[in-house]
mmCIF file of C-alpha atoms and ligand atoms in Angstrom:
data_model
loop_
_atom_site.group_PDB
_atom_site.id
_atom_site.type_symbol
_atom_site.label_atom_id
_atom_site.label_comp_id
_atom_site.label_asym_id
_atom_site.label_seq_id
_atom_site.Cartn_x
_atom_site.Cartn_y
_atom_site.Cartn_z
ATOM 1 C CA MET A 27 -2.559 -5.705 32.588
ATOM 2 C CA PHE A 28 -5.532 -3.699 32.509
ATOM 3 C CA ASN A 29 -3.232 -0.045 33.782
ATOM 4 C CA LEU A 30 -0.685 -1.440 30.070
ATOM 5 C CA ILE A 31 -3.454 -1.844 28.096
ATOM 6 C CA LYS A 32 -4.602 2.000 29.420
ATOM 7 C CA GLU A 33 -1.151 3.859 28.880
ATOM 8 C CA LYS A 34 -0.519 2.230 25.813
ATOM 9 C CA LYS A 35 -4.262 3.530 24.755
ATOM 10 C CA GLN A 36 -3.804 6.956 26.597
ATOM 11 C CA SER A 37 -0.105 7.859 24.039
ATOM 12 C CA ASP A 38 -2.490 6.465 21.409
ATOM 13 C CA ASP A 39 -4.696 9.352 21.625
ATOM 14 C CA ASN A 40 -1.608 11.982 22.750
ATOM 15 C CA LEU A 41 -0.458 10.854 19.202
ATOM 16 C CA LEU A 42 -3.513 11.758 17.778
ATOM 17 C CA ASP A 43 -4.270 15.068 19.034
ATOM 18 C CA SER A 44 -0.735 16.040 18.606
ATOM 19 C CA LEU A 45 -0.934 14.857 14.862
ATOM 20 C CA ASP A 46 -1.959 18.351 12.275
ATOM 21 C CA LYS A 47 -5.816 18.053 11.100
ATOM 22 C CA ASN A 48 -4.622 19.768 8.264
ATOM 23 C CA ASN A 49 -1.663 18.296 7.201
ATOM 24 C CA ILE A 50 -2.898 14.829 6.510
ATOM 25 C CA PRO A 51 -0.845 12.994 3.573
ATOM 26 C CA LEU A 52 -3.149 12.147 0.605
ATOM 27 C CA HIS A 53 -1.648 9.254 0.077
ATOM 28 C CA ILE A 54 0.386 6.914 1.960
ATOM 29 C CA ALA A 55 2.110 4.403 0.304
ATOM 30 C CA ILE A 56 3.555 1.285 2.538
ATOM 31 C CA ILE A 57 5.817 -2.382 1.113
ATOM 32 C CA MET A 58 3.964 -3.968 4.144
ATOM 33 C CA ASP A 59 7.698 -6.324 4.276
ATOM 34 C CA GLY A 60 8.856 -8.220 7.401
ATOM 35 C CA ASN A 61 6.065 -11.075 8.152
ATOM 36 C CA GLY A 62 8.939 -13.942 7.137
ATOM 37 C CA ARG A 63 10.780 -12.072 9.907
ATOM 38 C CA TRP A 64 8.732 -11.657 12.033
ATOM 39 C CA ALA A 65 7.193 -15.258 11.901
ATOM 40 C CA LYS A 66 11.017 -16.944 11.711
ATOM 41 C CA LYS A 67 11.350 -15.438 15.598
ATOM 42 C CA ARG A 68 8.913 -16.673 17.168
ATOM 43 C CA ASN A 69 10.026 -19.729 15.074
ATOM 44 C CA LEU A 70 6.844 -19.668 13.379
ATOM 45 C CA PRO A 71 5.893 -20.551 9.844
ATOM 46 C CA ARG A 72 6.261 -18.009 6.438
ATOM 47 C CA THR A 73 2.946 -17.813 6.542
ATOM 48 C CA MET A 74 1.624 -17.386 10.145
ATOM 49 C CA GLY A 75 3.933 -14.286 9.723
ATOM 50 C CA HIS A 76 1.510 -13.313 6.370
ATOM 51 C CA LYS A 77 -1.260 -14.344 8.560
ATOM 52 C CA ALA A 78 -0.653 -11.784 11.083
ATOM 53 C CA GLY A 79 0.491 -9.241 8.654
ATOM 54 C CA VAL A 80 -3.675 -9.421 7.589
ATOM 55 C CA GLU A 81 -4.255 -8.478 10.252
ATOM 56 C CA THR A 82 -2.183 -5.150 10.470
ATOM 57 C CA ILE A 83 -3.735 -4.427 7.366
ATOM 58 C CA ARG A 84 -7.032 -4.133 9.582
ATOM 59 C CA GLU A 85 -6.071 -1.572 11.878
ATOM 60 C CA ILE A 86 -4.027 0.418 9.137
ATOM 61 C CA VAL A 87 -6.884 1.299 7.075
ATOM 62 C CA LYS A 88 -9.383 1.727 10.159
ATOM 63 C CA VAL A 89 -6.219 4.476 11.146
ATOM 64 C CA CYS A 90 -6.745 5.822 7.582
ATOM 65 C CA SER A 91 -9.330 6.531 7.051
ATOM 66 C CA ASN A 92 -10.469 7.648 10.559
ATOM 67 C CA ILE A 93 -7.346 10.424 10.190
ATOM 68 C CA GLY A 94 -8.734 11.686 6.275
ATOM 69 C CA VAL A 95 -6.252 9.545 4.557
ATOM 70 C CA LYS A 96 -7.596 9.543 0.520
ATOM 71 C CA TYR A 97 -5.483 6.595 -1.010
ATOM 72 C CA LEU A 98 -3.730 4.816 0.777
ATOM 73 C CA THR A 99 -1.559 1.841 -1.242
ATOM 74 C CA LEU A 100 -0.562 -1.020 0.347
ATOM 75 C CA TYR A 101 2.498 -3.352 -1.664
ATOM 76 C CA ALA A 102 0.912 -6.919 -1.484
ATOM 77 C CA PHE A 103 2.537 -9.129 -3.760
ATOM 78 C CA SER A 104 5.917 -7.778 -6.477
ATOM 79 C CA THR A 105 6.058 -9.248 -9.749
ATOM 80 C CA GLU A 106 9.315 -10.544 -8.127
ATOM 81 C CA ASN A 107 7.800 -12.361 -5.162
ATOM 82 C CA TRP A 108 6.907 -15.415 -8.150
ATOM 83 C CA LYS A 109 10.663 -16.413 -7.227
ATOM 84 C CA ARG A 110 9.174 -17.698 -3.623
ATOM 85 C CA PRO A 111 8.618 -21.532 -3.253
ATOM 86 C CA ALA A 112 5.529 -22.146 -4.748
ATOM 87 C CA ASP A 113 3.979 -23.213 -0.696
ATOM 88 C CA GLU A 114 3.983 -19.447 0.171
ATOM 89 C CA VAL A 115 2.897 -18.050 -3.450
ATOM 90 C CA ASN A 116 -0.263 -19.999 -3.313
ATOM 91 C CA ALA A 117 -0.486 -19.037 1.227
ATOM 92 C CA LEU A 118 -0.464 -15.118 0.102
ATOM 93 C CA MET A 119 -2.475 -16.420 -2.768
ATOM 94 C CA ASN A 120 -5.218 -18.028 -0.488
ATOM 95 C CA LEU A 121 -4.900 -15.213 2.272
ATOM 96 C CA LEU A 122 -5.587 -12.705 -0.183
ATOM 97 C CA VAL A 123 -9.248 -14.279 -1.366
ATOM 98 C CA GLU A 124 -9.558 -14.658 3.071
ATOM 99 C CA TYR A 125 -8.836 -11.194 3.200
ATOM 100 C CA LEU A 126 -11.848 -9.843 0.809
ATOM 101 C CA ARG A 127 -13.946 -12.541 1.408
ATOM 102 C CA ARG A 128 -13.824 -11.199 5.405
ATOM 103 C CA GLU A 129 -13.139 -7.638 4.623
ATOM 104 C CA VAL A 130 -15.339 -6.226 2.542
ATOM 105 C CA GLN A 131 -18.319 -6.316 3.615
ATOM 106 C CA GLU A 132 -16.705 -4.214 6.313
ATOM 107 C CA LEU A 133 -15.002 -2.127 4.352
ATOM 108 C CA ASP A 134 -17.626 -0.458 2.326
ATOM 109 C CA LYS A 135 -19.931 0.043 5.612
ATOM 110 C CA ASN A 136 -16.769 2.358 6.136
ATOM 111 C CA ASN A 137 -16.946 3.973 2.985
ATOM 112 C CA VAL A 138 -13.619 3.040 1.730
ATOM 113 C CA VAL A 139 -13.525 1.876 -2.102
ATOM 114 C CA ILE A 140 -11.373 -1.388 -3.455
ATOM 115 C CA ASN A 141 -8.996 -0.899 -5.861
ATOM 116 C CA TRP A 142 -5.676 -2.186 -7.104
ATOM 117 C CA ILE A 143 -2.523 -1.752 -9.214
ATOM 118 C CA GLY A 144 -0.543 -4.210 -11.211
ATOM 119 C CA ASP A 145 -0.960 -6.652 -13.589
ATOM 120 C CA ILE A 146 -4.072 -8.924 -12.105
ATOM 121 C CA ALA A 147 -4.446 -10.937 -15.303
ATOM 122 C CA LYS A 148 -1.689 -13.307 -13.737
ATOM 123 C CA LEU A 149 -3.190 -13.796 -10.399
ATOM 124 C CA PRO A 150 -4.904 -17.184 -9.970
ATOM 125 C CA ALA A 151 -9.050 -16.700 -11.515
ATOM 126 C CA ILE A 152 -10.534 -16.796 -7.932
ATOM 127 C CA CYS A 153 -8.304 -13.349 -6.600
ATOM 128 C CA GLN A 154 -9.552 -11.966 -9.636
ATOM 129 C CA GLU A 155 -13.012 -12.614 -9.181
ATOM 130 C CA GLU A 156 -12.805 -11.680 -5.546
ATOM 131 C CA LEU A 157 -11.449 -8.438 -6.289
ATOM 132 C CA LEU A 158 -14.082 -7.544 -9.165
ATOM 133 C CA ARG A 159 -16.330 -7.908 -6.623
ATOM 134 C CA ALA A 160 -15.006 -5.366 -4.542
ATOM 135 C CA LYS A 161 -14.244 -2.597 -6.621
ATOM 136 C CA GLU A 162 -18.211 -3.325 -8.726
ATOM 137 C CA LYS A 163 -19.377 -3.543 -4.162
ATOM 138 C CA THR A 164 -17.558 -0.075 -3.357
ATOM 139 C CA LYS A 165 -17.063 2.255 -6.182
ATOM 140 C CA ASP A 166 -19.530 4.379 -5.074
ATOM 141 C CA ASN A 167 -18.425 4.463 -2.213
ATOM 142 C CA THR A 168 -16.401 8.275 -1.354
ATOM 143 C CA GLY A 169 -13.771 7.110 1.543
ATOM 144 C CA LEU A 170 -10.694 5.968 1.737
ATOM 145 C CA VAL A 171 -9.022 4.272 -1.678
ATOM 146 C CA LEU A 172 -7.493 1.259 -0.875
ATOM 147 C CA ASN A 173 -5.454 0.614 -3.638
ATOM 148 C CA LEU A 174 -4.031 -2.745 -2.950
ATOM 149 C CA ALA A 175 -0.730 -3.757 -5.145
ATOM 150 C CA LEU A 176 -0.599 -7.660 -7.004
ATOM 151 C CA ASN A 177 1.450 -8.619 -9.468
ATOM 152 C CA TYR A 178 2.382 -5.016 -9.488
ATOM 153 C CA GLY A 179 6.661 -4.207 -9.951
ATOM 154 C CA SER A 180 6.896 -0.626 -10.778
ATOM 155 C CA ARG A 181 10.014 -1.465 -13.863
ATOM 156 C CA ASP A 182 6.484 -4.002 -15.308
ATOM 157 C CA GLU A 183 3.983 -0.765 -14.723
ATOM 158 C CA ILE A 184 5.876 1.369 -17.390
ATOM 159 C CA ILE A 185 6.767 -1.382 -19.522
ATOM 160 C CA ARG A 186 3.455 -1.787 -19.585
ATOM 161 C CA ALA A 187 2.161 1.891 -19.864
ATOM 162 C CA ILE A 188 4.941 2.165 -22.833
ATOM 163 C CA LYS A 189 3.730 -0.337 -25.195
ATOM 164 C CA LYS A 190 -0.105 0.993 -25.025
ATOM 165 C CA ILE A 191 1.708 4.678 -25.923
ATOM 166 C CA ALA A 192 3.262 2.938 -28.596
ATOM 167 C CA ILE A 193 0.466 1.476 -30.058
ATOM 168 C CA ASP A 194 -1.215 4.442 -29.321
ATOM 169 C CA VAL A 195 0.865 6.574 -32.113
ATOM 170 C CA ARG A 196 1.321 3.578 -34.148
ATOM 171 C CA ASP A 197 -2.761 3.987 -34.172
ATOM 172 C CA GLY A 198 -2.807 7.954 -35.265
ATOM 173 C CA LYS A 199 -4.506 8.081 -31.365
ATOM 174 C CA LEU A 200 -1.151 10.341 -30.303
ATOM 175 C CA LYS A 201 1.780 12.447 -31.559
ATOM 176 C CA THR A 202 4.961 12.332 -29.776
ATOM 177 C CA GLU A 203 5.116 15.401 -29.669
ATOM 178 C CA ASP A 204 1.810 15.024 -26.571
ATOM 179 C CA ILE A 205 4.573 13.096 -24.249
ATOM 180 C CA ASN A 206 5.154 14.462 -21.364
ATOM 181 C CA GLU A 207 4.786 13.849 -17.415
ATOM 182 C CA GLU A 208 0.718 14.103 -17.624
ATOM 183 C CA LEU A 209 0.546 12.094 -20.058
ATOM 184 C CA ILE A 210 2.133 9.549 -18.485
ATOM 185 C CA ASN A 211 0.701 9.170 -15.358
ATOM 186 C CA GLY A 212 -2.653 8.541 -17.615
ATOM 187 C CA TYR A 213 -1.066 6.228 -18.511
ATOM 188 C CA LEU A 214 0.296 4.159 -15.240
ATOM 189 C CA ASP A 215 -1.309 1.851 -12.802
ATOM 190 C CA THR A 216 -2.923 5.036 -10.968
ATOM 191 C CA ALA A 217 -4.060 7.024 -13.680
ATOM 192 C CA GLY A 218 -6.017 9.746 -11.544
ATOM 193 C CA MET A 219 -4.522 9.251 -8.308
ATOM 194 C CA PRO A 220 -2.212 11.469 -6.578
ATOM 195 C CA ASP A 221 1.457 10.473 -6.432
ATOM 196 C CA PRO A 222 2.515 9.334 -2.912
ATOM 197 C CA ASP A 223 2.685 12.432 -0.272
ATOM 198 C CA LEU A 224 4.897 9.381 1.931
ATOM 199 C CA MET A 225 6.122 5.631 1.564
ATOM 200 C CA ILE A 226 6.505 3.854 4.508
ATOM 201 C CA ARG A 227 9.488 1.107 4.970
ATOM 202 C CA PRO A 228 8.672 -1.393 8.630
ATOM 203 C CA SER A 229 11.535 -4.401 8.709
ATOM 204 C CA GLY A 230 15.204 -1.861 8.642
ATOM 205 C CA GLU A 231 15.481 -2.678 5.274
ATOM 206 C CA LEU A 232 16.103 0.220 3.491
ATOM 207 C CA ARG A 233 15.180 0.047 -0.408
ATOM 208 C CA ILE A 234 12.264 0.931 -2.790
ATOM 209 C CA SER A 235 11.278 -2.738 -4.129
ATOM 210 C CA ASN A 236 10.354 -1.842 -7.088
ATOM 211 C CA PHE A 237 7.654 -0.324 -5.903
ATOM 212 C CA LEU A 238 6.375 2.842 -7.563
ATOM 213 C CA LEU A 239 9.458 4.202 -8.823
ATOM 214 C CA TRP A 240 7.649 6.674 -11.229
ATOM 215 C CA GLN A 241 5.503 8.150 -8.615
ATOM 216 C CA ILE A 242 7.701 8.531 -6.203
ATOM 217 C CA ALA A 243 9.832 10.699 -7.307
ATOM 218 C CA TYR A 244 8.952 13.844 -4.297
ATOM 219 C CA SER A 245 7.108 11.248 -1.312
ATOM 220 C CA GLU A 246 9.408 11.740 1.920
ATOM 221 C CA LEU A 247 10.422 8.474 2.914
ATOM 222 C CA TRP A 248 10.512 6.610 6.362
ATOM 223 C CA PHE A 249 11.553 3.890 7.443
ATOM 224 C CA SER A 250 11.659 1.769 10.848
ATOM 225 C CA ASN A 251 13.030 -1.634 12.352
ATOM 226 C CA ILE A 252 9.298 -3.265 13.513
ATOM 227 C CA PHE A 253 8.218 -6.424 11.380
ATOM 228 C CA TRP A 254 5.448 -5.068 9.692
ATOM 229 C CA PRO A 255 2.908 -8.006 11.274
ATOM 230 C CA ASP A 256 4.238 -5.527 14.543
ATOM 231 C CA PHE A 257 3.273 -2.113 12.984
ATOM 232 C CA ASN A 258 -0.347 -0.595 14.525
ATOM 233 C CA LYS A 259 -1.450 2.909 15.253
ATOM 234 C CA ASN A 260 1.379 4.607 17.182
ATOM 235 C CA GLU A 261 3.908 3.437 14.060
ATOM 236 C CA LEU A 262 1.949 4.856 11.684
ATOM 237 C CA LEU A 263 0.841 7.860 13.508
ATOM 238 C CA LYS A 264 4.421 8.245 14.951
ATOM 239 C CA ALA A 265 5.655 7.973 11.010
ATOM 240 C CA ILE A 266 2.820 10.738 10.331
ATOM 241 C CA LEU A 267 4.041 13.614 12.322
ATOM 242 C CA GLU A 268 7.709 12.835 11.071
ATOM 243 C CA TYR A 269 6.330 13.268 8.154
ATOM 244 C CA GLN A 270 4.729 17.240 9.147
ATOM 245 C CA LYS A 271 8.022 17.851 10.366
ATOM 246 C CA ARG A 272 9.336 17.939 6.922
ATOM 247 C CA ASP A 273 10.655 20.467 4.641
ATOM 248 C CA ARG A 274 9.088 19.649 0.581
ATOM 249 C CA ARG A 275 11.339 22.416 -1.515
ATOM 250 C CA PHE A 276 10.177 19.897 -4.553
ATOM 251 C CA GLY A 277 13.261 21.969 -5.426
ATOM 252 C CA GLY A 278 12.882 24.339 -5.455
ATOM 253 C CA VAL A 279 13.527 27.238 -2.556
ATOM 254 C CA LYS A 280 11.746 28.874 0.358
HETATM 255 C C1 LIG B 13 6.832 -8.999 3.314
HETATM 256 O O1 LIG B 13 7.021 -10.350 4.316
HETATM 257 C C2 LIG B 13 5.059 -10.501 2.317
HETATM 258 C C3 LIG B 13 5.670 -9.768 1.732
HETATM 259 C C4 LIG B 13 6.505 -9.675 0.139
HETATM 260 C C5 LIG B 13 4.712 -11.021 -0.120
HETATM 261 P P1 LIG B 13 8.284 -10.849 3.650
HETATM 262 O O2 LIG B 13 7.518 -12.566 3.080
HETATM 263 O O3 LIG B 13 9.151 -10.129 2.308
HETATM 264 O O4 LIG B 13 9.016 -11.222 4.966
HETATM 265 P P2 LIG B 13 10.344 -10.657 4.426
HETATM 266 O O5 LIG B 13 10.739 -9.614 4.270
HETATM 267 O O6 LIG B 13 11.014 -12.138 4.701
HETATM 268 O O7 LIG B 13 10.607 -11.060 6.748
HETATM 269 C C1 LIG B 14 8.102 -5.770 -1.102
HETATM 270 O O1 LIG B 14 9.816 -6.908 -0.061
HETATM 271 C C2 LIG B 14 7.298 -6.094 -1.901
HETATM 272 C C3 LIG B 14 6.502 -6.938 -0.928
HETATM 273 C C4 LIG B 14 6.254 -6.280 0.003
HETATM 274 C C5 LIG B 14 5.124 -7.076 -1.260
HETATM 275 P P1 LIG B 14 9.833 -7.897 -0.646
HETATM 276 O O2 LIG B 14 10.186 -8.799 0.771
HETATM 277 O O3 LIG B 14 9.594 -8.929 -1.760
HETATM 278 O O4 LIG B 14 11.758 -7.429 -1.270
HETATM 279 P P2 LIG B 14 12.540 -7.315 -0.967
HETATM 280 O O5 LIG B 14 13.352 -9.101 -1.718
HETATM 281 O O6 LIG B 14 13.039 -7.128 -0.048
HETATM 282 O O7 LIG B 14 13.655 -6.741 -2.082
HETATM 283 MG MG1 LIG B 15 11.205 -9.530 1.902
#
């Protein structure tokens, strides 16, 4: 048993050693998927899968923070996830509150800034309170920005941005001619953040599910079959190593 742990540790360290420290993605976005199937495979209720998924978040945040990722955006609850049974939605909201209450102190100690994207006004009041508290407590930190996507849907985000732009044009604060890529970036929930360099989706699904559609125009995509609760440091390092081999051309030629 001990040997197994040691071997695993060694292989992690090897992956870590192979990383090009000068080419760490500035922004990683992850679609945390597969909690339900992970639980089903073990004859557990889906909510146990979500609980196990929170442990993965702890590990991944720590690794990203340590290797110098600047932004980590985690898809935690989509605008479409309200379609799920009320029990599951409630369990997810409770887990969010629990996570924030339990982790904020440690995250703060590790210099992490807590932030979110998505329309949190529709979340239960207690979630909003904990989020605001966490954001306030960590606002002066200078390390990893942990961006939780909550009641987030890319189309919803774009619609909200268009409405704000329309109002500013109507009120004379903005001219139609001023609308360009940069301006739109500033009206999105991700205002001020760079686009994701790398988007990761575990669980075997090969789709984007309404996540950051505008922002991933030139992101590198990485998929794996592992369910989110089984995702770990090793998997993340594998994704980053693969990313480092990609030739990002942005439409140009080398
Ligand atoms: C992802 O896991 C978590 C959320 C969407 C909140 P799922 O709950 O979607 O797990 P699967 O896809 O059913 O396995
Ligand atoms: C995407 O996963 C949303 C989150 C991970 C929060 P889903 O499980 O909701 O996506 P679909 O339904 O498989 O596309
Ligand atoms: Mg899913």
